[in-house]
CSV table of C-alpha atoms and ligand atoms in Angstrom, one decimal:
chain,number,residue,atom,x,y,z
G,1,MET,CA,-11.9,-15.2,-20.1
G,2,ASN,CA,-14.0,-13.1,-19.2
G,3,VAL,CA,-12.6,-10.9,-15.6
G,4,ALA,CA,-15.6,-9.0,-15.9
G,5,ARG,CA,-17.4,-11.8,-15.4
G,6,ALA,CA,-15.5,-14.3,-13.8
G,7,ALA,CA,-15.0,-12.1,-10.9
G,8,SER,CA,-18.4,-11.3,-10.1
G,9,PRO,CA,-21.6,-12.5,-9.6
G,10,PRO,CA,-23.8,-14.1,-12.0
G,11,GLY,CA,-25.6,-10.9,-14.1
G,12,ALA,CA,-23.3,-8.3,-12.2
G,13,ALA,CA,-22.1,-5.6,-14.2
G,14,LEU,CA,-18.4,-4.8,-13.1
G,15,PRO,CA,-18.3,-1.2,-11.4
G,16,GLY,CA,-17.1,1.3,-14.3
G,17,ALA,CA,-14.1,2.4,-11.8
G,18,ILE,CA,-12.6,-1.5,-11.5
G,19,ARG,CA,-13.2,-1.6,-15.2
G,20,ARG,CA,-10.8,1.3,-16.0
G,21,ILE,CA,-8.1,0.3,-13.2
G,22,LEU,CA,-8.0,-3.0,-15.3
G,23,ASP,CA,-8.2,-1.6,-18.4
G,24,CYS,CA,-5.0,-0.4,-17.2
G,25,TYR,CA,-3.6,-3.8,-16.6
G,26,GLU,CA,-2.6,-4.7,-19.9
G,27,GLY,CA,-0.8,-8.5,-20.8
G,28,GLU,CA,-1.8,-9.3,-17.1
G,29,SER,CA,-2.9,-12.7,-16.5
G,30,ALA,CA,-7.6,-13.2,-16.2
G,31,ALA,CA,-6.5,-14.6,-12.4
G,32,THR,CA,-4.0,-11.4,-11.6
G,33,ARG,CA,-6.4,-10.0,-12.5
G,34,ARG,CA,-9.7,-11.0,-10.7
G,35,ASN,CA,-7.9,-11.2,-7.7
G,36,LEU,CA,-7.1,-7.4,-8.4
G,37,VAL,CA,-10.8,-7.0,-8.8
G,38,ARG,CA,-10.9,-9.4,-5.5
G,39,LEU,CA,-9.0,-6.3,-4.0
G,40,LEU,CA,-11.1,-3.4,-5.4
G,41,SER,CA,-14.7,-5.0,-4.6
G,42,HIS,CA,-13.9,-5.5,-1.0
G,43,GLY,CA,-15.2,-3.9,2.1
G,44,ARG,CA,-16.0,-0.2,2.6
G,45,LEU,CA,-14.9,1.1,-0.1
G,46,GLY,CA,-15.9,-2.1,-2.3
G,47,GLY,CA,-16.3,-0.9,-6.8
G,48,SER,CA,-15.5,2.4,-5.7
G,49,GLY,CA,-11.5,2.5,-7.6
G,50,ARG,CA,-10.4,2.9,-3.9
G,51,LEU,CA,-7.8,0.7,-1.3
G,52,LEU,CA,-7.9,1.1,2.7
G,53,ILE,CA,-5.6,-1.3,3.7
G,54,LEU,CA,-4.8,-2.7,7.4
G,55,PRO,CA,-0.8,-3.1,7.6
G,56,VAL,CA,0.3,-5.6,10.3
G,57,ASP,CA,4.0,-6.6,9.8
G,58,GLN,CA,5.2,-3.1,12.8
G,59,GLY,CA,5.6,-6.2,15.8
G,60,VAL,CA,8.9,-7.5,13.5
G,61,GLU,CA,9.6,-4.0,12.0
G,62,HIS,CA,9.4,-1.9,15.1
G,63,GLY,CA,9.7,-4.6,18.0
G,64,PRO,CA,6.0,-6.0,19.5
G,65,ALA,CA,6.2,-3.8,22.5
G,66,ARG,CA,6.6,-0.3,21.5
G,67,SER,CA,3.7,-2.2,19.0
G,68,PHE,CA,1.5,-3.7,20.4
G,69,ALA,CA,1.5,-2.4,24.0
G,70,ILE,CA,-0.7,0.8,24.4
G,71,ASN,CA,-3.5,-2.0,23.1
G,72,PRO,CA,-2.6,-5.4,24.2
G,73,ALA,CA,-6.1,-6.8,22.2
G,74,ALA,CA,-3.3,-5.7,19.9
G,75,TYR,CA,-1.2,-8.6,20.0
G,76,ASP,CA,-3.7,-11.1,19.6
G,77,PRO,CA,-3.5,-11.9,15.7
G,78,HIS,CA,-7.5,-12.4,15.9
G,79,TYR,CA,-7.7,-9.2,16.9
G,80,HIS,CA,-6.3,-8.0,13.7
G,81,PHE,CA,-8.2,-9.4,11.5
G,82,GLN,CA,-11.8,-8.8,13.5
G,83,LEU,CA,-10.9,-5.0,13.1
G,84,ALA,CA,-10.2,-5.1,9.4
G,85,ILE,CA,-13.2,-6.5,8.4
G,86,ASP,CA,-15.6,-4.4,11.2
G,87,ALA,CA,-13.6,-0.9,10.1
G,88,GLY,CA,-14.4,-2.3,6.6
G,89,PHE,CA,-10.7,-2.8,4.4
G,90,SER,CA,-10.4,-4.0,1.9
G,91,ALA,CA,-7.8,-5.9,2.4
G,92,PHE,CA,-5.1,-7.0,6.0
G,93,ALA,CA,-1.8,-7.3,5.5
G,94,ALA,CA,0.5,-9.5,7.7
G,95,PRO,CA,3.5,-11.5,7.9
G,96,LEU,CA,3.7,-15.4,7.3
G,97,GLY,CA,2.8,-15.6,11.4
G,98,ILE,CA,0.5,-13.4,11.3
G,99,LEU,CA,-1.7,-14.4,8.8
G,100,SER,CA,-1.1,-18.3,9.4
G,101,ALA,CA,-2.9,-17.7,13.0
G,102,GLY,CA,-6.1,-16.2,11.8
G,103,THR,CA,-6.3,-18.2,8.2
G,104,ASP,CA,-9.0,-20.5,9.0
G,105,THR,CA,-10.9,-18.6,11.2
G,106,PHE,CA,-11.3,-15.8,9.4
G,107,ALA,CA,-11.6,-17.8,5.6
G,108,GLY,CA,-13.2,-15.9,3.4
G,109,GLN,CA,-14.1,-12.5,5.4
G,110,ILE,CA,-11.7,-10.2,4.3
G,111,PRO,CA,-8.6,-10.0,1.5
G,112,THR,CA,-5.2,-11.3,2.4
G,113,ILE,CA,-1.9,-9.7,1.1
G,114,LEU,CA,1.2,-11.7,2.2
G,115,LYS,CA,4.8,-9.9,2.8
G,116,LEU,CA,7.2,-11.9,2.1
G,117,ASN,CA,10.1,-9.8,3.3
G,118,ALA,CA,10.7,-8.6,6.7
G,119,ALA,CA,13.3,-6.4,8.5
G,120,ASN,CA,13.6,-5.5,11.8
G,121,SER,CA,15.2,-2.5,14.4
G,122,LEU,CA,17.7,-5.3,16.6
G,123,ALA,CA,19.6,-4.6,12.6
G,124,VAL,CA,21.1,-2.0,11.0
G,125,ALA,CA,21.2,-2.8,8.3
G,126,HIS,CA,18.5,-1.5,5.8
G,127,ASP,CA,17.8,-4.5,4.2
G,128,GLN,CA,15.2,-7.2,3.9
G,129,ALA,CA,15.2,-10.7,4.5
G,130,VAL,CA,12.8,-12.6,2.0
G,131,VAL,CA,11.3,-15.1,4.6
G,132,ALA,CA,8.2,-16.2,2.9
G,133,GLY,CA,7.2,-17.4,-0.6
G,134,VAL,CA,4.6,-17.2,-3.3
G,135,ASP,CA,3.6,-20.7,-2.7
G,136,ASP,CA,2.9,-19.9,1.1
G,137,ALA,CA,0.7,-17.3,-0.7
G,138,VAL,CA,-1.2,-19.3,-2.6
G,139,ARG,CA,-1.4,-21.9,0.6
G,140,LEU,CA,-3.1,-19.2,2.0
G,141,ASP,CA,-5.4,-18.3,0.0
G,142,CYS,CA,-4.1,-14.9,-0.2
G,143,ALA,CA,-5.4,-11.8,-2.6
G,144,ALA,CA,-2.4,-10.4,-3.5
G,145,VAL,CA,1.8,-10.4,-2.2
G,146,GLY,CA,3.6,-8.0,-0.9
G,147,PHE,CA,7.5,-6.7,-0.7
G,148,THR,CA,9.6,-4.0,0.7
G,149,LEU,CA,12.2,-2.4,-1.4
G,150,TYR,CA,14.7,0.4,-0.1
G,151,PRO,CA,15.8,2.6,-3.3
G,152,GLY,CA,18.7,4.4,-2.1
G,153,SER,CA,20.2,1.3,0.3
G,154,ASP,CA,23.1,-0.4,-0.6
G,155,ALA,CA,21.7,-3.3,-0.8
G,156,PHE,CA,19.2,-2.0,-3.3
G,157,VAL,CA,20.8,-4.4,-6.1
G,158,ASP,CA,20.5,-7.5,-4.3
G,159,GLN,CA,16.9,-6.5,-3.3
G,160,ALA,CA,15.3,-5.5,-7.0
G,161,GLU,CA,16.7,-9.2,-7.7
G,162,GLU,CA,14.5,-10.7,-5.6
G,163,LEU,CA,12.0,-8.6,-6.7
G,164,ARG,CA,12.6,-9.9,-10.3
G,165,LEU,CA,12.1,-13.8,-8.6
G,166,VAL,CA,8.8,-12.9,-6.6
G,167,ALA,CA,7.9,-10.4,-9.2
G,168,ARG,CA,7.8,-13.9,-11.7
G,169,ASP,CA,6.6,-16.4,-9.1
G,170,ALA,CA,3.5,-14.2,-8.2
G,171,ARG,CA,2.4,-13.4,-11.7
G,172,ALA,CA,2.6,-17.3,-12.2
G,173,ALA,CA,0.7,-17.5,-9.4
G,174,GLY,CA,-2.2,-15.2,-10.3
G,175,LEU,CA,-0.8,-12.5,-7.3
G,176,PRO,CA,-1.2,-8.9,-7.4
G,177,LEU,CA,2.0,-7.4,-6.6
G,178,LEU,CA,2.1,-4.7,-3.9
G,179,VAL,CA,5.5,-3.2,-3.6
G,180,TRP,CA,6.8,-0.8,-0.5
G,181,SER,CA,9.0,1.3,-1.5
G,182,TYR,CA,10.6,3.1,1.0
G,183,PRO,CA,14.3,5.3,0.4
G,184,ARG,CA,16.2,5.3,3.2
G,185,GLY,CA,20.3,4.4,3.4
G,186,GLY,CA,22.8,4.7,0.7
G,187,MET,CA,23.7,8.7,0.4
G,188,LEU,CA,20.2,9.9,1.4
G,189,SER,CA,19.9,12.5,4.5
G,190,LYS,CA,17.0,11.9,6.4
G,191,THR,CA,15.2,14.7,4.9
G,192,GLY,CA,15.5,12.9,2.1
G,193,GLU,CA,13.8,9.6,2.5
G,194,THR,CA,10.2,11.8,2.2
G,195,ALA,CA,11.2,13.5,-0.4
G,196,LEU,CA,9.2,14.9,-3.0
G,197,ASP,CA,12.0,14.1,-5.7
G,198,VAL,CA,12.6,11.0,-4.0
G,199,VAL,CA,9.7,9.5,-3.1
G,200,ALA,CA,8.3,10.1,-6.9
G,201,TYR,CA,11.4,8.0,-7.8
G,202,ALA,CA,10.5,5.6,-5.4
G,203,ALA,CA,7.0,5.1,-6.6
G,204,HIS,CA,8.2,4.2,-10.2
G,205,LEU,CA,10.9,2.1,-9.3
G,206,ALA,CA,8.9,-0.2,-8.0
G,207,VAL,CA,6.0,-0.3,-11.1
G,208,GLU,CA,8.8,-0.2,-13.5
G,209,MET,CA,10.0,-2.9,-10.8
G,210,GLY,CA,6.5,-5.3,-11.7
G,211,ALA,CA,4.3,-3.9,-8.8
G,212,HIS,CA,0.6,-3.7,-9.8
G,213,ILE,CA,0.8,-1.3,-6.3
G,214,VAL,CA,2.9,1.1,-4.9
G,215,LYS,CA,3.1,2.1,-1.4
G,216,VAL,CA,4.9,4.8,0.2
G,217,LYS,CA,5.2,7.7,2.4
G,218,LEU,CA,3.4,11.4,1.9
G,219,PRO,CA,6.2,13.6,0.4
G,220,SER,CA,7.1,17.0,1.5
G,221,GLU,CA,8.6,20.0,0.4
G,222,HIS,CA,12.0,19.1,-0.3
G,223,ILE,CA,13.9,18.0,-2.9
G,224,GLU,CA,17.2,15.7,-2.2
G,225,GLN,CA,18.6,15.9,-5.5
G,226,GLU,CA,20.7,18.8,-6.9
G,227,ALA,CA,20.4,16.7,-10.2
G,228,ALA,CA,17.2,16.9,-9.9
G,229,ARG,CA,16.1,20.8,-8.5
G,230,ASP,CA,15.8,22.5,-11.4
G,231,VAL,CA,13.2,20.2,-13.3
G,232,TYR,CA,11.6,20.7,-9.4
G,233,ALA,CA,12.6,24.9,-9.8
G,234,GLY,CA,8.7,27.1,-9.1
G,235,GLY,CA,6.5,23.6,-8.8
G,236,ASN,CA,3.8,24.9,-5.8
G,237,TRP,CA,4.6,21.8,-4.5
G,238,SER,CA,3.1,23.5,-1.0
G,239,ASP,CA,0.8,22.0,-1.9
G,240,PRO,CA,0.1,18.8,-0.6
G,241,ALA,CA,-2.3,17.0,-3.6
G,242,VAL,CA,0.1,18.6,-5.9
G,243,ARG,CA,2.4,16.5,-4.0
G,244,VAL,CA,0.3,13.4,-4.0
G,245,ARG,CA,-1.0,13.9,-8.1
G,246,HIS,CA,3.5,14.4,-8.3
G,247,VAL,CA,4.2,10.6,-7.3
G,248,VAL,CA,0.8,9.7,-8.9
G,249,GLU,CA,2.6,10.6,-12.1
G,250,ALA,CA,5.7,8.9,-12.2
G,251,ALA,CA,3.4,5.8,-11.7
G,252,PHE,CA,2.8,4.8,-15.1
G,253,ALA,CA,0.6,8.8,-15.5
G,254,GLY,CA,-1.8,6.6,-12.7
G,255,ARG,CA,-1.7,3.5,-13.8
G,256,ARG,CA,-1.1,1.9,-11.0
G,257,LEU,CA,-2.5,2.2,-8.2
G,258,VAL,CA,-0.6,4.2,-5.6
G,259,LEU,CA,-1.2,3.6,-2.0
G,260,PHE,CA,0.4,6.2,0.8
G,261,SER,CA,1.4,5.0,4.7
G,262,GLY,CA,0.4,6.3,7.2
G,263,GLY,CA,2.8,7.0,9.1
G,264,ALA,CA,3.7,7.1,12.9
G,265,SER,CA,0.1,7.4,15.7
G,266,ARG,CA,-1.0,11.1,15.5
G,267,ASP,CA,-4.3,12.9,15.6
G,268,THR,CA,-7.0,12.1,13.8
G,269,GLN,CA,-7.9,15.3,12.5
G,270,SER,CA,-4.4,15.4,10.1
G,271,LEU,CA,-5.3,11.7,10.1
G,272,LEU,CA,-7.8,13.5,7.7
G,273,GLY,CA,-6.1,15.8,6.2
G,274,ASP,CA,-4.0,13.2,4.3
G,275,ALA,CA,-6.9,11.4,3.8
G,276,ARG,CA,-8.3,14.6,1.7
G,277,ALA,CA,-5.0,15.9,0.5
G,278,ILE,CA,-4.4,11.7,-1.2
G,279,ARG,CA,-8.0,11.4,-2.7
G,280,GLU,CA,-7.7,14.8,-4.3
G,281,GLY,CA,-4.8,15.2,-6.4
G,282,GLY,CA,-6.4,11.7,-8.1
G,283,GLY,CA,-4.0,8.6,-5.0
G,284,SER,CA,-5.4,5.2,-5.2
G,285,GLY,CA,-6.5,5.3,-1.1
G,286,SER,CA,-4.0,4.8,2.5
G,287,ILE,CA,-2.5,1.7,4.0
G,288,VAL,CA,-3.0,2.7,7.8
G,289,GLY,CA,-1.8,0.2,10.7
G,290,ARG,CA,-0.2,2.1,13.8
G,291,ASN,CA,-3.4,4.7,13.8
G,292,SER,CA,-5.5,1.9,13.3
G,293,PHE,CA,-4.3,-0.8,16.1
G,294,GLN,CA,-2.9,2.2,18.9
G,295,ARG,CA,-5.6,4.0,19.1
G,296,PRO,CA,-8.9,2.2,21.5
G,297,ARG,CA,-10.7,-0.3,19.0
G,298,ALA,CA,-13.7,2.2,19.3
G,299,ASP,CA,-12.0,5.1,18.4
G,300,ALA,CA,-10.4,3.4,15.3
G,301,LEU,CA,-13.5,2.5,14.1
G,302,ALA,CA,-14.2,5.7,14.2
G,303,MET,CA,-12.1,7.6,12.6
G,304,LEU,CA,-11.6,4.6,10.8
G,305,GLY,CA,-15.8,5.5,8.6
G,306,GLU,CA,-14.6,9.1,8.3
G,307,ILE,CA,-11.7,8.1,6.3
G,308,VAL,CA,-14.0,5.9,4.2
G,309,ARG,CA,-16.0,8.7,3.9
G,310,ILE,CA,-13.9,11.2,2.5
G,311,TYR,CA,-12.9,8.7,-0.5
G,312,ALA,CA,-17.0,8.1,-0.8
G,313,ALA,CA,-17.1,11.0,-1.0
G,314,ALA,CA,-15.9,11.6,-4.7
G,315,ASN,CA,-13.6,11.2,-7.0
G,316,SER,CA,-10.5,12.4,-7.8
G,317,THR,CA,-11.3,16.3,-9.4
G,318,ARG,CA,-8.0,15.7,-11.7
G,319,SER,CA,-8.6,13.1,-13.7
G,320,THR,CA,-5.6,9.7,-14.0
G,321,PRO,CA,-6.4,6.9,-16.5
G,322,ALA,CA,-7.9,4.5,-13.6
G,323,THR,CA,-10.0,7.0,-12.6
G,324,ARG,CA,-11.1,9.5,-15.6
G,325,ASN,CA,-14.7,9.0,-16.3
J,401,FBP,P1,2.1,2.5,9.1
J,401,FBP,O1,0.4,3.0,9.0
J,401,FBP,O2,2.1,1.8,10.9
J,401,FBP,O3,3.1,3.6,9.2
J,401,FBP,O4,2.0,1.4,8.5
J,401,FBP,C1,2.9,1.1,7.6
J,401,FBP,C2,3.7,0.3,7.5
J,401,FBP,O5,4.7,0.8,5.7
J,401,FBP,C3,4.6,-0.9,7.8
J,401,FBP,O6,4.4,-1.8,6.5
J,401,FBP,C4,5.9,-1.1,8.2
J,401,FBP,O7,6.1,-1.7,9.3
J,401,FBP,C5,6.3,0.7,8.8
J,401,FBP,O8,5.0,1.6,8.1
J,401,FBP,C6,7.7,0.8,8.7
J,401,FBP,O9,7.4,2.3,9.1
J,401,FBP,P2,8.6,2.6,8.8
J,401,FBP,O10,9.5,2.6,7.5
J,401,FBP,O11,8.5,4.3,9.8
J,401,FBP,O12,9.5,2.2,10.2
């Protein structure tokens, strides 16, 4: 089946940016490709080849009060669906409870991504429990499924085996797999969790294990692994765009979509600076949770509008297979 025709309105050609991205996903089923198109076509960045995703799993990961007390409207799952729609996000990613709580009201208005595993701050282990299945995502008409991997943690081997099964089920159901690849635990120092070499390694592990889209934190200049120090010596790593570029290269030389997370709430200018670096480095976009729902709604909409403008302004200055003109 011709995916381009199936995913577009009759007579409409698929935008070049999306076509180039699809060309990088060799061997995928028509249904998986159609769902990638669904994500890449929605919202204010639709058709640009970039993604902006609203993730709301912080109530589980960090606790409800730490996440929502600053903006009590955000305790309501419907608040996040509406914010995702009004801000023009590409998709809304959340655990089963939140997605179920708005699935009828917001049906067809925003692509959703079901986060299949979860950690919480009451536990100490660097591990996640698989708490939902691909069958739930199909029932909720999701456009993709999500899974958090902790490279470096003592639970990594078990997590990798869980991910293999999730990836198999997701492919059978035609759902793209988005992997949050967050190094932590084991022998990694706290600084090492966002070290350039470690973040690039985490991105590579995720795509090697079947992620269609990988999400990582923006890397710092720090190099964690002694054995990798020589390889990085002499690079211009003080430029955040160069660091983004390196992570994108580690994800099959830009043949996979690479997103960067927003992190804890901070000032708008610093967020916009990150978005510029991601764009310049050939990253595919951002996942911005706390910085969206921990701001008053009007401020969040204004800030997200600025991020959209940055991503929509131009393509990356250094091309990858997915961004080449
Ligand atoms: P934020 O934009 O709020 O950082 O959300 C991105 C995210 O990956 C969430 O999906 C997740 O709950 C959170 O970060 C985990 O953050 P941390 O690793 O700092 O606990």
